[in-house]
Amino acid sequence: MEKGPERKKRFRMGAALGIIAVVLIIAVISLPRWQGTEKENPPAYWPTQGWRSTAPEAQGCDSARMAAALQAIRAADIDIHSLMIIRHDMVITDAYFYPYDGSSVHDLESVTKSVMTTLIAIAADQGKLQLDQPMVSFFPGRTIANLDERKQRITVRHLTGMTSGLESMGFEQDEGSLKEMEAAADWVQWSLDRPVVSEPGTQFVYDSPGMHLLSAILQQATGQTALEFARQNLLGPLGITEVMWMSDPQGFNDGWGHLYLKPNDAAKLGHLWLHNGMWEGRQLVPREWVVQSVTPHMETPTNDDYGYGWWVMNGEAGQEYAAIGRGGQRVHLLADLDLMVVTTGGGFNIDEIWPYLDQVLADPEKLLPANPAGVEQLNAAIAAVAQPPAAQPVAPLPEMARSITGQTYQFDDNPLKVRTVRLDFGAADTAILYLTLTDGSAIPAQPVGLDGVYRIIAGKYNLPQGARGYWADERTFICEYNEIAADNHLNLKMTFPGDQLQVEALETDHEYGVTIQGRQQVNPGG
């Protein structure tokens, strides 16, 4: 993860918006400033049962330019899965990029934090808990290590704003904190036992384990898991029925990530915030919380600020803010312009797509003339980016492909949690990859397209996953393994020296790389 200038590029809709930036300065002057109150005019409809669309020109956007942008993003091989742009409550673009087609839920990663803190606010509004209640008061049956006076001063509010003072590796190393937590038998206990290294409420430190504590707190306070409480008090009222949320070994939903929603349902969270917590005439989330959640509370080591579960851009409360998850998951709002951009991805930086969008919003405050030809181009582009590439001719297989077919390679404990690997080359254009994991489970037999096209199957949790690959040389096979409904997109360089298999794995978002070494089983079996 980046900080400073690099993170500014990744998490801000700034200079890369080009033409938008100039036009918006003029537009914003004439718009009322966001005061944390509901809009004077409610929306023409609530998207509880689904979103409505309009021609981009009706919102000051150029459909032909949007078509060109989508095609350019696809041509640049950016690992984006979906792009949804909404203005004045109307969808002007809703595109899905191969191999993700939008039919399944998608891992939102740390966008989950924005949902988790929202659930805490709703529970507080219902009197189930208090924001300034001490953290440790929710765990009376646990023996907590390092329980000093500072730890006793940590409150629920501190956890929502990541100012608890608990020891953490921080923003750039947050994955390391998570790996340590996940290695423990009890994730909540591990998170509670950490020492306090700074006075609560005085320092921002990005801390996913702290967000996981909020899930346990919510369950303790309400008697419901975070998912059960969300279905009843947030997701249900928003009309969201398709949802999946991972849990820890004790059954607490992951408070920091792994909430799966469809992109068009994730957009409803942004719509709720643009309407200051109001939904269908009901104050679903306290208005005061909405205001505070997108108000900076503490200086961060990045160029953006943090509220309660939301990132705040430009240091100004309620103007430009976002729920952000690694790998390209984002609900990004410009409140003054009533504009929302929602993306999912398999591992891309948001600044990769802004240059292609910088001329789309030609003048958001003026209608453009109807452009049926441009709309037709846009519809054609949306259809095109969803299609697989043309199949490529398959080169003759090297001798190595025949010699390793049917051979099983076994690995010692490793970060990939892979126990065995087997590759079979039989069909002319498809191989089969077999994987078992260190916990004894097996990944479904995964076809691997050798013609540049993913072979997609129903994988774990019945979500789509695919693979494709090619021989780079006589001993090196490159396999692209893609959990399509998540940001787990691995490039696997598989080298076969003698009776060994070396696997170099690199995530497409370049945050994780590892090399593991296995040896051919003497009696591989099956």
XYZ file of C-alpha atoms in Angstrom:
526
model
C 0.000 0.000 0.000
C 1.149 3.505 -0.726
C 1.170 6.672 1.303
C 1.971 10.291 0.546
C 1.961 11.274 -3.135
C 1.410 7.710 -4.359
C -1.627 7.196 -2.174
C -2.918 10.603 -3.166
C -2.929 9.377 -6.761
C -4.709 6.199 -5.800
C -7.400 7.510 -3.513
C -8.248 10.961 -4.858
C -10.294 12.121 -7.785
C -8.045 15.089 -8.403
C -5.894 16.387 -11.213
C -6.381 13.273 -13.313
C -9.950 14.344 -13.967
C -8.623 16.993 -16.339
C -11.494 18.834 -17.939
C -13.829 17.923 -15.094
C -11.697 19.850 -12.645
C -11.995 23.150 -14.521
C -15.695 22.819 -15.158
C -16.502 21.722 -11.649
C -14.903 24.757 -10.071
C -17.459 26.878 -11.896
C -20.275 24.473 -11.144
C -19.539 24.171 -7.448
C -19.683 27.933 -6.914
C -23.343 27.933 -7.848
C -24.271 24.894 -5.745
C -25.221 24.977 -2.054
C -22.515 23.693 0.245
C -23.118 20.378 1.966
C -24.433 21.054 5.446
C -25.221 17.537 6.557
C -28.944 17.905 5.981
C -31.153 16.027 3.587
C -31.625 17.452 0.123
C -34.343 20.050 -0.275
C -35.864 17.916 -3.011
C -35.994 14.161 -2.396
C -34.984 11.935 -5.283
C -37.522 11.160 -7.974
C -37.273 7.545 -6.844
C -35.405 5.333 -4.383
C -33.379 2.543 -6.007
C -34.607 -0.058 -3.510
C -35.923 -2.258 -6.311
C -33.277 -1.235 -8.828
C -31.573 1.707 -10.497
C -32.961 3.791 -13.331
C -30.808 4.857 -16.247
C -30.660 7.865 -18.511
C -28.738 8.867 -21.596
C -25.419 10.393 -20.488
C -26.183 13.611 -22.369
C -29.092 14.262 -19.980
C -26.488 14.625 -17.223
C -23.997 16.698 -19.206
C -21.931 13.678 -20.221
C -20.749 12.603 -23.639
C -21.820 9.049 -24.490
C -19.405 8.720 -27.417
C -16.502 9.753 -25.207
C -17.638 7.289 -22.554
C -17.701 4.546 -25.177
C -14.141 5.440 -26.178
C -13.060 5.462 -22.523
C -14.427 1.970 -21.892
C -12.712 0.619 -24.980
C -9.413 2.256 -24.012
C -9.600 0.842 -20.469
C -10.140 -2.624 -21.926
C -7.293 -2.178 -24.430
C -4.933 -1.095 -21.627
C -5.581 -4.448 -19.892
C -6.481 -2.726 -16.617
C -7.734 -5.265 -14.091
C -11.055 -3.523 -13.484
C -14.204 -5.598 -13.023
C -16.961 -3.010 -13.084
C -17.547 0.706 -13.519
C -20.779 2.413 -12.534
C -21.334 6.175 -12.773
C -24.447 7.743 -11.245
C -25.514 11.385 -11.394
C -28.644 12.916 -9.886
C -29.700 9.390 -8.898
C -29.597 8.187 -12.514
C -27.170 5.614 -13.902
C -25.290 6.931 -16.911
C -22.815 4.042 -17.212
C -22.952 0.501 -15.880
C -20.181 -1.594 -17.445
C -18.722 -5.001 -16.565
C -15.339 -6.082 -17.799
C -14.469 -9.658 -18.738
C -14.180 -12.004 -16.958
C -16.520 -10.514 -14.302
C -20.081 -10.164 -15.587
C -21.864 -8.678 -12.567
C -24.113 -11.703 -12.048
C -22.442 -12.679 -8.762
C -21.639 -10.797 -5.593
C -18.133 -9.341 -5.377
C -15.702 -9.017 -2.456
C -15.666 -5.353 -1.406
C -12.564 -5.737 0.782
C -12.191 -2.647 3.038
C -15.344 -1.001 1.752
C -16.641 -3.353 4.453
C -15.212 -0.960 7.060
C -17.663 1.720 5.954
C -20.507 -0.764 6.398
C -19.178 -2.002 9.746
C -18.999 1.487 11.231
C -22.469 2.231 9.843
C -23.882 -0.773 11.680
C -22.255 0.447 14.885
C -23.908 3.848 14.419
C -27.321 2.247 13.869
C -26.923 0.096 16.977
C -25.954 3.162 18.993
C -29.009 5.013 17.699
C -31.149 2.088 18.852
C -29.627 2.268 22.332
C -27.913 -1.133 21.997
C -24.499 0.406 22.704
C -22.840 3.772 23.278
C -20.139 5.193 21.051
C -18.116 6.375 24.052
C -18.522 3.089 25.917
C -15.206 1.422 26.827
C -14.125 -1.330 24.465
C -13.280 -3.781 27.241
C -16.769 -3.506 28.736
C -18.097 -5.672 25.906
C -15.844 -8.592 26.842
C -16.476 -9.283 30.542
C -15.840 -13.005 30.176
C -12.396 -12.650 28.627
C -9.033 -12.308 30.320
C -7.368 -9.514 28.354
C -3.603 -9.136 28.272
C -1.848 -5.775 28.673
C -4.944 -4.377 30.402
C -3.598 -1.042 31.575
C -5.406 2.250 32.170
C -4.939 3.362 28.582
C -6.549 0.201 27.223
C -9.478 0.735 29.564
C -9.937 4.195 28.005
C -10.330 2.854 24.450
C -13.908 3.423 23.292
C -16.060 2.180 20.446
C -15.673 5.594 18.816
C -11.877 5.265 18.884
C -12.147 1.971 16.986
C -14.435 3.458 14.323
C -11.920 6.239 13.657
C -8.812 4.032 13.963
C -7.428 6.003 16.909
C -7.485 3.231 19.533
C -3.745 3.357 20.210
C -3.489 -0.449 19.995
C -0.231 -1.760 18.558
C -0.569 -2.200 14.793
C 1.691 -2.331 11.767
C -0.195 0.614 10.249
C -1.314 1.528 6.760
C 1.519 0.179 4.649
C 1.810 -3.074 6.609
C -1.838 -3.704 7.444
C -1.755 -7.009 5.557
C 0.949 -8.086 8.013
C -1.292 -7.257 10.971
C -4.080 -9.300 9.410
C -1.827 -12.283 8.775
C -0.724 -12.291 12.419
C -4.324 -12.081 13.580
C -5.461 -14.852 11.214
C -2.661 -17.105 12.466
C -4.151 -16.958 15.969
C -6.747 -19.457 17.162
C -9.025 -16.636 18.356
C -8.867 -13.470 16.232
C -10.839 -11.312 18.665
C -8.664 -12.360 21.594
C -5.501 -11.607 19.621
C -6.832 -8.168 18.712
C -7.782 -7.395 22.313
C -4.495 -8.609 23.795
C -2.297 -6.177 21.879
C -0.521 -3.550 23.981
C -1.498 0.096 23.769
C 1.314 2.174 22.318
C -0.307 5.626 22.241
C -3.004 7.437 24.183
C -6.407 6.547 22.705
C -7.851 9.300 20.530
C -4.538 11.029 19.834
C -3.115 9.227 16.792
C -4.524 7.688 13.607
C -3.149 4.238 12.757
C -4.807 2.162 10.049
C -5.829 -1.013 11.858
C -8.006 -3.748 10.360
C -7.927 -5.903 13.525
C -9.475 -2.979 15.391
C -12.329 -2.981 12.894
C -12.768 -6.697 13.538
C -13.305 -5.899 17.208
C -16.300 -3.787 16.154
C -17.931 -6.910 14.721
C -17.539 -8.713 18.036
C -18.786 -5.645 19.929
C -21.860 -5.402 17.720
C -22.647 -9.077 18.222
C -22.203 -8.789 21.975
C -24.439 -5.713 22.129
C -27.233 -6.927 19.857
C -27.150 -10.711 20.132
C -26.915 -10.876 16.347
C -23.979 -11.366 14.021
C -23.013 -8.326 11.978
C -24.610 -9.942 8.933
C -27.863 -10.698 10.747
C -28.015 -7.162 12.120
C -27.162 -5.727 8.687
C -29.884 -7.700 6.934
C -32.477 -6.389 9.379
C -31.355 -2.789 9.764
C -29.404 -1.770 6.646
C -29.258 -4.205 3.760
C -32.914 -5.199 3.923
C -34.277 -1.634 3.876
C -31.947 -0.857 0.939
C -33.401 -3.766 -1.003
C -30.171 -5.790 -0.858
C -30.847 -9.521 -0.663
C -27.775 -11.061 -2.292
C -24.961 -10.873 0.246
C -22.142 -12.955 1.637
C -19.856 -12.077 4.543
C -16.905 -14.162 5.697
C -16.459 -15.017 9.395
C -13.610 -15.856 11.758
C -13.212 -19.254 13.494
C -15.530 -18.151 16.322
C -18.266 -17.005 13.924
C -17.748 -13.224 14.057
C -18.134 -11.631 10.629
C -14.912 -10.062 9.374
C -15.272 -6.472 10.526
C -12.530 -5.181 8.246
C -13.379 -6.875 4.935
C -14.812 -9.701 2.874
C -18.353 -8.400 2.629
C -19.621 -9.485 -0.799
C -22.274 -7.443 -2.608
C -23.133 -6.789 -6.222
C -21.675 -3.461 -7.437
C -25.104 -1.939 -8.043
C -26.023 -2.784 -4.445
C -22.773 -1.304 -3.118
C -23.804 1.892 -4.899
C -26.863 2.077 -2.645
C -24.567 2.807 0.300
C -23.278 5.858 -1.544
C -26.826 6.911 -2.412
C -27.726 6.632 1.267
C -24.846 8.944 2.168
C -25.687 11.479 -0.547
C -29.138 11.644 1.053
C -27.681 11.991 4.542
C -28.849 8.639 5.873
C -32.430 9.005 4.614
C -34.097 6.187 2.671
C -37.705 6.135 1.542
C -38.676 8.746 4.107
C -36.964 6.945 6.963
C -33.826 8.139 8.740
C -32.040 4.825 8.315
C -28.672 6.106 9.589
C -28.484 9.030 12.040
C -27.862 12.241 10.129
C -25.292 13.340 12.698
C -23.320 10.153 12.113
C -23.327 10.655 8.343
C -21.889 14.129 8.874
C -19.267 12.964 11.348
C -18.273 9.908 9.331
C -17.070 12.080 6.444
C -15.507 14.751 8.656
C -11.733 14.514 9.260
C -10.964 13.818 12.910
C -7.244 13.149 13.020
C -4.196 13.815 10.894
C -3.209 10.723 8.940
C 0.162 9.699 7.477
C -1.436 9.980 4.024
C -2.575 12.892 1.894
C -6.198 12.078 2.610
C -8.097 12.303 5.867
C -10.245 9.788 7.710
C -13.613 10.100 9.357
C -15.407 7.069 10.761
C -14.916 4.307 8.192
C -14.701 6.753 5.254
C -11.771 8.477 3.566
C -12.170 12.248 3.122
C -10.432 14.025 0.251
C -9.202 17.637 0.139
C -9.597 18.067 3.908
C -13.138 19.370 3.573
C -15.964 17.557 5.305
C -18.711 16.069 3.209
C -17.534 17.240 -0.210
C -15.488 14.409 -1.699
C -15.220 11.137 0.179
C -14.988 7.429 -0.477
C -15.360 3.927 0.891
C -12.243 2.164 -0.373
C -11.018 -1.408 -0.547
C -7.786 -2.841 -1.872
C -7.618 -4.008 -5.449
C -9.957 -1.372 -6.887
C -13.105 -1.633 -4.728
C -14.572 1.844 -4.285
C -17.694 3.900 -3.681
C -16.549 7.455 -4.447
C -18.786 10.492 -4.046
C -18.638 14.161 -4.985
C -21.550 15.501 -2.973
C -21.595 19.000 -4.471
C -22.116 17.492 -7.898
C -24.419 14.687 -6.777
C -22.019 12.338 -8.555
C -20.983 8.801 -7.646
C -18.397 6.458 -9.161
C -18.459 2.806 -8.086
C -15.773 0.324 -9.122
C -14.734 -3.236 -8.399
C -11.533 -4.871 -9.553
C -9.083 -7.705 -9.409
C -6.114 -5.525 -8.524
C -5.873 -2.041 -10.064
C -5.107 1.471 -8.898
C -7.889 3.979 -9.370
C -5.580 6.473 -11.049
C -5.218 3.983 -13.910
C -8.722 4.787 -15.172
C -9.080 8.533 -14.502
C -7.097 9.588 -17.607
C -9.643 7.746 -19.756
C -12.564 9.503 -18.086
C -11.210 13.051 -18.034
C -13.322 14.242 -20.951
C -16.478 12.270 -20.319
C -18.177 14.891 -18.142
C -17.985 17.638 -20.719
C -20.200 20.018 -18.709
C -22.100 18.403 -15.849
C -24.258 21.473 -15.259
C -25.663 21.644 -18.787
C -27.642 19.198 -20.807
C -26.013 18.094 -24.020
C -27.973 17.595 -27.224
C -29.400 14.111 -27.589
C -26.933 11.845 -29.344
C -28.571 8.565 -30.377
C -25.498 7.519 -32.328
C -23.298 8.117 -29.283
C -25.644 6.122 -27.053
C -25.512 3.293 -29.579
C -21.703 3.432 -29.466
C -21.782 3.330 -25.667
C -24.115 0.328 -25.597
C -21.868 -1.435 -28.097
C -18.790 -0.650 -25.977
C -20.481 -1.953 -22.808
C -21.283 -5.173 -24.637
C -17.779 -5.428 -26.082
C -15.826 -5.034 -22.822
C -17.865 -7.863 -21.322
C -16.774 -10.311 -24.020
C -13.708 -12.592 -23.854
C -10.808 -11.943 -26.190
C -10.589 -13.907 -29.405
C -9.046 -17.340 -28.875
C -5.402 -17.499 -29.989
C -3.653 -20.399 -31.721
C -2.060 -22.800 -29.234
C 1.642 -23.483 -29.760
C 2.786 -27.114 -29.768
C 3.305 -28.366 -26.218
C 6.890 -28.909 -25.070
C 8.121 -32.326 -23.979
C 7.935 -31.109 -20.369
C 4.128 -30.854 -20.631
C 3.908 -34.570 -21.359
C 6.393 -35.588 -18.675
C 4.682 -33.693 -15.833
C 1.126 -34.680 -16.762
C -0.292 -36.741 -13.922
C 2.591 -35.941 -11.577
C 1.759 -34.513 -8.136
C 4.099 -32.071 -6.398
C 3.989 -31.700 -2.625
C 4.885 -28.570 -0.644
C 5.810 -27.919 2.965
C 3.836 -25.282 4.901
C 3.916 -22.047 2.930
C 2.198 -18.624 2.705
C 0.029 -19.794 -0.202
C -1.322 -22.608 2.005
C -0.862 -25.009 -0.921
C -0.162 -28.665 -0.107
C -0.129 -30.292 -3.564
C -0.160 -29.183 -7.204
C -0.798 -31.224 -10.311
C -1.052 -30.117 -13.958
C -2.484 -32.354 -16.665
C -2.090 -31.560 -20.352
C -4.447 -33.596 -22.479
C -6.792 -31.564 -24.637
C -5.225 -29.404 -27.326
C -6.365 -26.079 -25.894
C -7.013 -26.826 -22.200
C -4.983 -28.071 -19.246
C -6.349 -29.069 -15.825
C -4.926 -27.673 -12.570
C -5.473 -29.653 -9.357
C -4.745 -28.008 -5.992
C -5.099 -29.179 -2.408
C -4.584 -26.905 0.573
C -2.801 -27.352 3.879
C -6.138 -27.575 5.711
C -6.939 -30.717 3.725
C -9.474 -29.110 1.385
C -9.271 -29.348 -2.389
C -9.848 -26.593 -4.922
C -12.260 -27.765 -7.640
C -10.396 -29.135 -10.663
C -9.635 -25.962 -12.602
C -9.485 -26.001 -16.414
C -6.740 -23.729 -17.770
C -7.280 -22.157 -21.177
C -4.185 -22.366 -23.381
C -5.646 -20.091 -26.052
C -5.727 -16.867 -24.006
C -9.323 -17.354 -22.863
C -10.248 -18.137 -19.252
C -11.931 -21.429 -18.508
C -14.483 -20.356 -15.903
C -16.066 -22.681 -13.347
C -18.109 -22.343 -10.159
C -15.440 -22.284 -7.471
C -15.403 -21.699 -3.745
C -18.764 -20.502 -2.382
C -20.114 -21.187 -5.887
C -18.456 -17.985 -7.111
C -16.816 -17.801 -10.543
C -13.112 -18.515 -10.901
C -11.020 -19.005 -13.999
C -7.547 -19.754 -15.278
C -5.533 -19.437 -18.468
C -1.884 -20.047 -19.231
C 0.928 -20.668 -21.694
C 4.421 -22.152 -21.890
C 6.977 -19.340 -21.732
C 9.804 -21.771 -22.514
C 10.523 -25.504 -22.387
C 10.421 -25.625 -18.576
C 8.293 -22.656 -17.540
C 4.506 -22.543 -17.514
C 2.742 -19.253 -16.721
C -0.696 -19.710 -15.155
C -3.058 -16.826 -14.474
C -5.393 -17.869 -11.652
C -8.315 -15.507 -11.142
C -10.929 -15.591 -8.387
C -13.178 -13.455 -10.506
C -15.551 -12.249 -7.792
C -12.660 -11.034 -5.642
C -9.320 -9.285 -6.008
C -7.397 -12.561 -5.667
C -5.777 -12.532 -9.090
C -2.477 -14.424 -9.147
C 0.142 -14.816 -11.819
C 1.865 -18.143 -11.167
C 5.250 -18.765 -12.759
C 5.731 -22.530 -12.555
C 9.217 -23.841 -13.276
C 10.085 -27.554 -13.387
C 13.776 -28.185 -12.561
C 14.292 -31.939 -12.370
C 11.757 -33.529 -10.032
C 10.900 -30.200 -8.400
C 8.323 -27.506 -8.970
C 9.077 -23.883 -8.142
C 6.098 -21.551 -8.027
C 6.552 -17.786 -8.033
C 3.224 -16.127 -7.216
C 2.515 -12.436 -7.683
C -0.791 -10.671 -7.150
C -1.794 -8.318 -9.924
C -2.054 -5.410 -7.500
C 1.633 -6.026 -6.614
C 1.014 -6.123 -2.881
C 1.920 -9.735 -2.367
C 4.596 -11.972 -3.851
C 6.031 -15.292 -2.701
C 8.094 -18.195 -4.039
C 7.515 -21.779 -2.865
C 9.322 -25.002 -3.727
C 7.762 -28.462 -4.039
C 8.987 -31.939 -4.887
C 7.417 -34.635 -7.002
C 5.746 -37.347 -4.946
C 7.334 -40.776 -5.292
C 3.912 -42.379 -5.519
C 1.679 -39.490 -6.619
C -1.471 -41.542 -6.929
C -4.643 -40.577 -8.796
